[in-house]
């Protein structure tokens, strides 16, 4: 039950509001906005520009209204509410049960209810005290309840699944009026490949909004993710950011630089290349014959045991690639993951035009996303890989609070960058 935020936005939805009076005023303001805006969204189906409402909440309301009645009193059930077989087969079951005691303690002590969903937003498992469980069951916040956006409108579960980011919603930011008495904190759970398997949610009554709730959810999600099975080593994997290396079935491959370039290009463009397109990507306007390009592709095919198709040059098996992982993280607006995975420029020693284009694309995308973020940790982390980028270090300094000890790091990097 909730709505999506980034780390700094969490403070805007009540987590920085320590007093009950502040929470009550926030709730009353949201109730008034809900009462004014929701009827107007039905016709002409657009957000009035004079309403001080979080943009993604408003967008979610507009997406939800065609399928969700704000007056509904409970979530619909999925598959008749029978989820035990699905839970027993879920990859989340074992790692969630390993932290179940901690989840129960947190839920009982803080007056929350914890829930785990699958990737569709169907609740598979819950825990909490008897009073909170009964309250949650009234709105079918229970195993079998379907909480995706088309079913239950704006809520933390649905928006975390939609955006791939941690989410929080306070009171009347929920579209459904029956949820206005709740506050909810939620984060997606990912496997080692980055695929969202479901979400973990902590929910309670609005007056229990707490500034540490979201960090608790994040920590619990990390614990769950650490218990998931590692990615199978089967298949190809190329590391191309700041380094140049490849493995197959977990075993390092001894590939030449040109072969690593081709493998990286095939990972970034899985549809493959025609002969002329591959020649241009590797050599540009240099006078290189088609025979040379065929030979390069043939060498790679032999090194990989025949997994590169011979006519349209493409891999016949999936290729894992760190550059692709970064791009996917940016697409889902998960900047924390993108910054963590971005270890440097794409194949920094390569001069192949296709690689240079992708390198520039990645650098511009990363840099733009970091500069657009208000979170100083993103600029600080990216700054480790961009020591001579003065604007990045200036941005980090501007985002850091005056007393933050990390300002010394950013200031030192800025001084070095300005000397260059």
Short mmCIF file of N, CA, C and O in Angstrom, two decimals, residues 362-372 382 389-392:
data_model
loop_
_atom_site.label_atom_id
_atom_site.label_comp_id
_atom_site.label_asym_id
_atom_site.label_seq_id
_atom_site.Cartn_x
_atom_site.Cartn_y
_atom_site.Cartn_z
N UNK A 362 27.02 5.83 -23.01
CA UNK A 362 26.99 5.43 -21.61
C UNK A 362 27.47 6.56 -20.70
O UNK A 362 26.88 6.84 -19.66
N UNK A 363 28.56 7.21 -21.10
CA UNK A 363 29.11 8.28 -20.27
C UNK A 363 28.13 9.45 -20.16
O UNK A 363 27.94 10.01 -19.07
N UNK A 364 27.52 9.83 -21.28
CA UNK A 364 26.57 10.95 -21.25
C UNK A 364 25.35 10.58 -20.42
O UNK A 364 24.86 11.38 -19.61
N UNK A 365 24.86 9.34 -20.59
CA UNK A 365 23.68 8.91 -19.84
C UNK A 365 23.96 8.88 -18.34
O UNK A 365 23.16 9.36 -17.53
N UNK A 366 25.11 8.33 -17.96
CA UNK A 366 25.46 8.26 -16.55
C UNK A 366 25.65 9.66 -15.97
O UNK A 366 25.12 9.99 -14.91
N UNK A 367 26.42 10.47 -16.65
CA UNK A 367 26.74 11.80 -16.15
C UNK A 367 25.47 12.65 -16.02
O UNK A 367 25.27 13.35 -15.01
N UNK A 368 24.60 12.57 -17.02
CA UNK A 368 23.36 13.36 -16.98
C UNK A 368 22.47 12.92 -15.82
O UNK A 368 21.88 13.75 -15.13
N UNK A 369 22.39 11.61 -15.61
CA UNK A 369 21.56 11.10 -14.52
C UNK A 369 22.11 11.52 -13.17
O UNK A 369 21.36 11.90 -12.27
N UNK A 370 23.42 11.49 -13.01
CA UNK A 370 24.03 11.89 -11.74
C UNK A 370 23.81 13.37 -11.47
O UNK A 370 23.46 13.78 -10.37
N UNK A 371 24.00 14.20 -12.50
CA UNK A 371 23.82 15.64 -12.32
C UNK A 371 22.36 16.01 -12.08
O UNK A 371 22.08 17.05 -11.47
N UNK A 372 21.45 15.16 -12.53
CA UNK A 372 20.03 15.43 -12.31
C UNK A 372 19.54 14.95 -10.95
O UNK A 372 18.42 15.26 -10.54
N UNK A 382 30.06 8.27 -8.43
CA UNK A 382 30.47 8.47 -9.83
C UNK A 382 31.78 9.24 -9.90
O UNK A 382 32.60 9.00 -10.79
N UNK A 389 36.43 15.47 -13.57
CA UNK A 389 35.17 16.12 -13.96
C UNK A 389 34.78 17.10 -12.86
O UNK A 389 34.12 16.75 -11.88
N UNK A 390 35.18 18.35 -13.02
CA UNK A 390 34.94 19.35 -11.99
C UNK A 390 33.45 19.55 -11.72
O UNK A 390 33.04 19.74 -10.56
N UNK A 391 32.62 19.48 -12.74
CA UNK A 391 31.19 19.72 -12.54
C UNK A 391 30.56 18.66 -11.64
O UNK A 391 29.69 18.98 -10.82
N UNK A 392 31.00 17.43 -11.77
CA UNK A 392 30.49 16.36 -10.91
C UNK A 392 30.83 16.64 -9.46
O UNK A 392 30.00 16.52 -8.55
#
